[in-house]
Structures are given as structure tokens and as C-alpha cells.
Amino acid sequence: MRALCWHGVNDLRVNDVPEPELVNPRDVVLRVRLTTACGSDLHFIDGYLPTMREGDVIGHEFMGEVAAVGRKVDDVEEGDRVVVPSFVGCGNCGYCRGDLWSLCDNTNPNPELQEPVLGDATAGIYGYTHAFGGYAGSHAEYVRVPHADVNCFHVPDELSDEQALFASDAWPTGYMGADFCDIRPGDTVAVWGCGGVGLMAQGSAALMGAERVVGIDRFPERLRMAREEAGSETIDYTEVDSVVDTLKRMTGGRGPDACIDAVGMEAHGTGLAHAYDRAKQTLRLHTDRGEALRQAIVACRKGGTLSILGVYGLMDKFPLGIVMNKGLTVRTAQQHGQAYVPRLLEHVAEGEMDPSYLATHELPLEDAVRGYDLFKHKEDGCVRPVFAP
């Protein structure tokens, strides 16, 4: 079959690879109908996340049709149309039973690659380094899905493939970030980043009752989407002297009740702090450019909530003293998709939110390298390229 493979830093190619097979009786093999790029893919493509190997199939956001079923799978049948969260859960450990699916104890077969750094291992994830399990990814004609009964969610007939696709990762990540904020009537929520996750966080915050949502970015087409699709107010950070001062002015000097970082380790910015981050990252003295996260910490009102969705590695100049002295509540996680997917599909079916506008470019898998180039460099208004194998 054909698949998009990693061959080195900034070296992706579409290759012939073996088709996946059932390995465990609780597996299914899915024929991928749609799969999309994620901003976190760029971290290993750019060389900031280690443990990729030449020939790895990448991609972790997908939906498709069940093509083969293991003998111990009860709730999924051949031909079913399903969407699959990006983190693999087992459904049996304490973390899965507690709806903390990305912390599953049993689905990362390479814990020794994470434990020396993290102290523990996370769940496995499709197509996202061997430290996260080494699973083959979804940018392929077929993908193996372990523990299918708890990881496959049936797509209602009235939903399109595009509407279901983003319930795999971008939307549950954004939804979880808004859920972390414990939003109350009258709250203002500021979201750094108007990419796929940031836009989903903004729409979800509004859905949960935020009175005002503010999206922060620098690309006009993304800021337009934030206004028109998510109903947000927006700040172009290249056109203001200070994002923090602007947010203070917008909130009567108090600051947002909750701040969501949907940017992560490759944040762009302005001024000396950004230049410092970029220089140290280039020299591999730390992995992260943390300008967006630092702004969120300073801008958030006293006693507010900081929700971190961006992926980070190792950063210095993290202002922990501000977090402590302002009494901020910090909540963060990789997405616990299985806890949210049924609710998200209901929101679409009831017409409350439709994430399909994220699919700005639909391409065949053979054009996936070009799709990633458009996505990485944010060319042609690309928010998410969607590949149809």
C-alpha cells in the first residue's frame, strides 16, 4: 500500500509499505477514508522530537471504514464507519477507567524511552515517534487499531467524513482545553493560536458559555476564521505593542479569566524574548520557544486558569513565580479523546458546532508532501490539509 513516511529531518516521501495485519484478537484494520496533518507532527519533522526511524509511517488524526476484525472484537463490524482518537487506550487500566486516556498504562510498548525523562510513560499514539509507542500512522491506505472496542467510535449516518475527521484529535484537544477552564457565565477566555486546535478551543469555549473569546495569531486568514467561524474577537500580535496590555485593556484591567495555550514549542513572536528563544533552540540548548506560554501566564487574571494544550519539551525561563504568586490553576494534558468523542459527534448532529471548516485543502495521499509543505509554511491559507488515501 502507499503511505507517507519520515526519512529524516524535513524529508517526507510517499512510499510503498506492507499492509498492516491483525496482531491481537482485539485489533481491527481500518481502510483510511480521511486523515489530516497536525501541528505536533511538525515537531519531529523539524527534528525537535527524537526517536523517529527512517521509513516510519506518520499521521495520527483519521477516520475510516473497518476492513478486518479480530476474533475478540465485540462492538465493531466490517464495513462500519468510525473515527479513532489519536491516543491508544486499553480501556482496562485505572487511567482509562478514570477517563485519562492519554495516560494509559498498557499501550506504549516502549516505556523505557520515556521514563528516564518523564518519570512515567504515556499512552501510545499512532505515527508519532518510538518514544510514544512506534505505532504505524494513518497517512496510509490502511492502519491497525488496537483495542478496537474502546478506540473506534461509530459515525452517525447524517455526518460527513469531514465532520467526523476532526473528532479524532484537533477538536477533542481544543474541547478538553476549554473544559479545563471550568467556564462560567460572564467569563472571558483568551486563546493563543488560531490553527486547528486553537480554533476548536475557541468554538468550544463559546459552546460552554464563555461571554467573550479572544483569539491571538498573526495570519489574517486564521484571524478571519476565528471571527467568522468561532465568533471570537481577535488580536493580531504583530500589530500591537503588547498582547498582555491589549488583553488588560479589553478586560477593564483585570485580564482574562482563563488563558489557553494552543501553540507549543515552536511559537512565533516579537521582541527580545522571542529572539532569545529562537537562538537557544537553534543551538539545541533548549527545545522550546515559549513566548506564547509566558504571555498567557502574565495576562491571566489573579486566581484564573491556565490551560496548556501546546506540546513542549524542555524550556528555561519559565516564570513559575508568577504562576504561584497569582494563584493560577494550571491544567494540561495530551488529549483524552475517548472521553469526549461521543459528545462531539452529538454537537455536530445537533447543529451546535461543525469543525469541517478546518479542511482548507483536500488532497490525494500522493500529494501529501506538498500538503505538509503548505501546512508548515502556512501558504495559500492552509489551516489543515486533508488527505484521502
XYZ file of C-alpha atoms in Angstrom:
389
model
C 0.000 0.000 0.000
C 1.001 3.659 -0.269
C 1.921 5.678 2.818
C 3.608 8.943 3.816
C 6.912 8.095 5.509
C 9.507 10.017 7.545
C 13.067 9.677 6.161
C 14.871 12.353 8.197
C 14.574 15.959 9.299
C 12.335 17.740 6.758
C 12.408 14.660 4.493
C 8.978 13.097 3.859
C 8.202 10.722 0.988
C 5.210 8.685 -0.220
C 6.384 5.064 -0.395
C 5.160 1.509 -0.885
C 4.966 -0.230 2.524
C 3.474 -3.544 3.724
C -0.234 -3.521 4.619
C -0.979 -3.834 8.365
C -2.353 -7.104 9.732
C -4.337 -8.111 12.795
C -1.760 -8.679 15.562
C -4.028 -9.059 18.589
C -7.565 -10.571 18.615
C -8.868 -7.184 19.851
C -7.483 -5.322 16.791
C -9.227 -4.066 13.697
C -7.638 -2.890 10.453
C -9.160 0.296 9.110
C -9.312 1.434 5.498
C -8.496 5.116 5.919
C -11.052 7.412 4.288
C -9.613 10.733 5.517
C -6.542 11.698 7.528
C -5.091 15.118 8.330
C -1.856 16.779 9.408
C -1.400 18.098 12.952
C 0.838 20.896 14.155
C 2.540 18.491 16.553
C 3.793 16.491 13.529
C 5.990 19.456 12.686
C 7.974 18.979 15.899
C 9.520 15.681 14.763
C 9.592 16.715 11.099
C 11.704 19.707 12.155
C 13.892 17.489 14.353
C 12.837 18.720 17.800
C 11.336 15.391 18.944
C 13.691 12.387 18.789
C 13.149 8.627 18.294
C 11.759 8.693 14.751
C 13.198 6.000 12.477
C 13.659 6.076 8.707
C 10.583 4.684 6.983
C 8.120 5.359 9.844
C 4.556 5.972 8.602
C 3.298 9.220 10.149
C -0.170 10.656 10.919
C -2.492 10.357 13.940
C -5.775 12.068 13.045
C -8.068 9.877 10.955
C -11.373 8.176 10.291
C -12.273 5.316 8.012
C -14.101 2.073 7.330
C -13.397 -1.187 9.146
C -11.765 -3.665 6.756
C -10.814 -6.573 9.065
C -11.917 -7.537 12.591
C -10.147 -9.553 15.302
C -11.998 -12.506 16.821
C -12.367 -10.845 20.271
C -13.821 -7.560 18.996
C -17.482 -7.277 20.010
C -18.726 -3.798 19.117
C -17.225 -3.129 15.683
C -18.014 -4.922 12.431
C -16.508 -4.994 8.974
C -17.842 -2.050 6.953
C -18.534 0.194 9.980
C -17.594 3.858 9.517
C -15.664 5.010 12.591
C -13.475 7.806 13.934
C -10.479 6.950 16.149
C -8.838 9.161 18.833
C -5.122 9.659 18.319
C -4.021 8.150 21.662
C -4.457 4.407 22.062
C -6.339 3.330 25.203
C -6.653 -0.160 26.637
C -9.945 0.508 28.438
C -8.913 -1.557 31.465
C -6.213 0.289 33.426
C -7.023 2.816 36.142
C -6.208 5.762 33.899
C -8.552 4.640 31.104
C -11.303 3.867 33.607
C -10.781 7.367 35.015
C -11.142 8.936 31.522
C -7.448 9.902 31.432
C -6.908 8.002 28.212
C -3.640 9.574 27.059
C -2.077 8.276 30.291
C -2.966 4.624 29.613
C -0.563 2.266 31.365
C -0.699 -0.513 28.778
C -0.490 0.801 25.212
C 3.038 2.176 24.996
C 5.360 -0.756 24.255
C 8.450 1.445 24.650
C 8.154 2.901 28.186
C 11.928 2.774 28.632
C 12.246 5.639 26.105
C 10.024 7.971 28.166
C 10.572 7.027 31.792
C 14.114 8.467 32.163
C 12.783 11.887 31.083
C 9.147 11.923 32.252
C 9.349 9.581 35.223
C 6.473 7.587 33.705
C 5.264 6.556 30.283
C 2.225 7.938 28.449
C -0.141 6.009 26.218
C 0.914 5.121 22.708
C -0.058 7.265 19.731
C -0.213 6.494 16.016
C 2.653 7.713 13.857
C 4.352 9.854 16.487
C 7.864 8.674 17.410
C 9.004 5.421 19.016
C 9.007 7.072 22.451
C 5.222 7.222 22.008
C 4.931 3.573 21.018
C 6.206 3.341 17.455
C 2.737 2.617 16.040
C 2.368 2.963 12.272
C 0.487 6.140 11.398
C -2.679 6.958 9.493
C -1.295 8.675 6.393
C -1.707 5.376 4.571
C -4.335 3.301 2.836
C -4.788 1.116 5.940
C -3.970 1.402 9.657
C -4.150 -1.104 12.533
C -6.281 -0.012 15.518
C -5.589 -1.922 18.793
C -8.306 -2.404 21.455
C -10.916 -1.561 18.849
C -13.941 -1.789 21.141
C -12.779 1.249 23.147
C -10.962 3.168 20.407
C -13.444 3.080 17.493
C -16.476 5.392 17.594
C -19.297 4.896 15.095
C -20.001 7.920 12.899
C -23.720 8.734 12.630
C -25.075 8.383 9.073
C -26.021 12.073 8.868
C -22.423 13.231 9.464
C -19.959 13.624 6.607
C -16.434 12.211 6.715
C -15.070 15.749 7.074
C -17.327 16.440 10.068
C -16.172 13.251 11.790
C -12.463 13.549 10.977
C -11.633 16.337 13.404
C -13.240 14.464 16.313
C -10.093 12.331 16.161
C -7.708 14.897 17.653
C -7.999 18.626 16.874
C -11.479 19.045 18.327
C -11.197 16.854 21.439
C -7.894 18.574 22.216
C -9.464 22.028 21.928
C -12.619 20.909 23.720
C -10.590 19.449 26.581
C -8.651 22.714 26.858
C -11.894 24.665 27.229
C -13.270 22.054 29.631
C -10.176 22.532 31.819
C -11.166 26.212 32.238
C -14.359 25.471 34.205
C -16.083 28.237 32.223
C -18.817 30.200 33.971
C -21.326 32.754 32.574
C -19.587 36.081 32.003
C -16.105 34.595 31.635
C -13.559 35.840 29.119
C -11.279 33.205 27.593
C -8.152 34.091 25.598
C -6.671 31.512 23.219
C -3.119 31.769 21.830
C -3.085 30.226 18.344
C -5.740 30.140 15.608
C -4.674 26.860 13.993
C -6.879 23.795 14.116
C -6.654 23.177 17.876
C -6.859 26.875 18.758
C -9.964 27.396 16.618
C -11.586 24.329 18.145
C -10.742 25.605 21.641
C -12.343 28.950 20.811
C -15.520 27.403 19.413
C -15.734 25.013 22.359
C -15.275 27.816 24.897
C -18.174 29.687 23.305
C -20.227 26.473 23.285
C -19.563 26.093 27.023
C -20.897 29.569 27.763
C -17.950 31.979 27.671
C -19.226 35.533 27.206
C -16.134 36.661 25.310
C -13.497 34.615 23.499
C -10.327 36.255 22.150
C -8.141 34.539 19.517
C -4.478 35.603 19.121
C -2.430 34.952 15.981
C -0.694 36.803 13.156
C -2.173 35.284 9.971
C -5.119 37.291 8.572
C -6.937 34.239 7.178
C -6.775 32.428 10.527
C -7.897 35.522 12.428
C -10.791 35.818 9.960
C -11.764 32.189 10.658
C -11.652 32.907 14.389
C -14.085 35.794 13.941
C -16.391 34.227 11.366
C -16.417 30.558 12.390
C -15.733 30.661 16.138
C -17.341 34.051 16.882
C -14.179 35.313 18.602
C -12.700 38.757 18.969
C -9.130 38.754 17.677
C -5.683 40.229 18.291
C -3.011 40.296 15.575
C 0.083 40.245 17.790
C 2.222 41.852 15.071
C 0.008 44.934 15.133
C 0.030 45.661 18.877
C 2.847 46.757 21.180
C 1.875 44.217 23.830
C -0.606 41.330 23.742
C -0.752 41.403 27.555
C -1.539 45.141 27.680
C -4.157 44.725 24.927
C -5.906 41.949 26.842
C -5.809 44.026 30.026
C -7.457 46.930 28.212
C -10.112 44.613 26.752
C -10.982 43.300 30.223
C -11.064 46.504 32.266
C -7.536 45.931 33.585
C -8.290 42.538 35.111
C -7.107 40.054 32.493
C -8.900 37.035 31.009
C -10.479 34.553 33.427
C -8.801 31.724 31.564
C -5.938 31.540 29.067
C -5.414 28.620 26.688
C -2.051 27.978 25.030
C -2.705 26.200 21.717
C 0.729 26.978 20.256
C 3.502 24.924 21.854
C 7.221 24.663 21.388
C 7.541 26.431 18.012
C 5.825 29.675 18.951
C 6.492 32.787 16.915
C 6.617 36.206 18.487
C 8.304 39.571 18.532
C 10.951 41.283 20.620
C 13.968 40.166 22.622
C 12.330 37.222 24.366
C 11.476 35.594 21.044
C 14.986 36.250 19.693
C 16.438 34.631 22.848
C 14.207 31.556 22.448
C 14.993 31.152 18.771
C 18.757 31.441 19.331
C 18.767 28.825 22.119
C 16.504 26.494 20.149
C 18.710 26.774 17.067
C 21.763 25.902 19.183
C 19.803 22.956 20.727
C 20.296 24.491 24.214
C 16.572 24.007 24.787
C 13.777 22.651 22.618
C 11.072 25.242 23.121
C 10.171 28.757 22.096
C 7.875 29.721 24.955
C 6.728 33.257 24.143
C 3.017 32.380 23.872
C 3.018 30.460 27.148
C 4.776 33.259 29.030
C 2.294 35.826 27.694
C -0.621 33.646 28.787
C 0.784 33.370 32.326
C 1.288 37.131 32.672
C -2.057 38.056 31.056
C -4.276 35.697 33.068
C -6.173 37.339 35.917
C -5.292 36.546 39.542
C -6.840 33.229 40.524
C -7.525 32.379 36.880
C -6.887 29.185 34.923
C -4.034 28.437 32.557
C -4.856 25.590 30.157
C -1.833 24.281 28.228
C -2.544 22.301 25.046
C 0.654 23.076 23.145
C 3.303 20.357 23.041
C 6.501 21.216 24.956
C 9.832 19.574 25.592
C 12.459 21.381 27.681
C 12.255 25.131 28.292
C 14.131 27.554 30.501
C 12.884 30.977 31.567
C 9.557 29.531 32.698
C 8.018 32.098 35.132
C 6.850 29.715 37.839
C 6.935 32.538 40.397
C 4.197 34.387 38.513
C 2.058 31.240 38.447
C 2.461 30.847 42.229
C 2.052 34.466 43.248
C -1.070 34.967 41.095
C -2.599 31.730 42.347
C -3.170 30.362 38.861
C -4.636 26.924 38.350
C -2.633 25.102 35.684
C -4.244 22.236 33.815
C -2.631 20.383 30.951
C -2.608 17.023 29.195
C -2.337 15.289 25.910
C -5.906 14.788 24.746
C -8.188 12.261 26.427
C -10.172 11.821 23.212
C -12.229 8.783 24.183
C -13.822 10.844 26.977
C -15.081 13.467 24.527
C -15.726 11.941 21.077
C -19.366 10.833 21.688
C -20.226 14.332 22.984
C -18.555 15.976 19.977
C -20.417 13.834 17.458
C -23.653 14.816 19.241
C -22.768 18.512 18.977
C -22.349 18.109 15.196
C -25.538 16.086 14.804
C -27.486 18.731 16.749
C -26.035 21.549 14.627
C -24.249 23.200 17.557
C -20.746 23.181 16.066
C -19.256 21.964 12.786
C -15.459 21.530 12.635
C -15.278 20.721 8.909
C -14.241 24.291 8.006
C -10.727 23.376 9.178
C -10.286 21.295 5.990
C -8.901 24.053 3.788
C -7.052 21.748 1.362
C -8.237 18.266 0.318
C -5.506 16.319 -1.491
C -4.777 12.741 -2.601
C -2.204 10.918 -0.473
C 0.283 11.122 -3.345
C 0.338 14.917 -2.794
C 0.884 14.659 0.974
C 4.443 16.019 0.865
C 3.147 19.157 -0.850
C 0.300 19.278 1.662
C 2.739 19.292 4.577
C 4.777 21.998 2.894
C 1.670 24.196 2.549
C 0.752 23.421 6.163
C 4.181 24.071 7.656
C 4.702 27.367 5.868
C 1.019 28.392 6.214
C 0.820 29.093 2.479
C -2.352 29.539 0.439
C -4.422 29.973 3.608
C -3.729 26.376 4.668
C -5.103 25.522 8.134
C -5.390 21.758 7.705
C -4.546 19.661 4.620
C -6.755 16.573 4.460
C -5.540 13.502 2.594
C -7.808 10.892 1.001
C -5.831 7.651 0.554
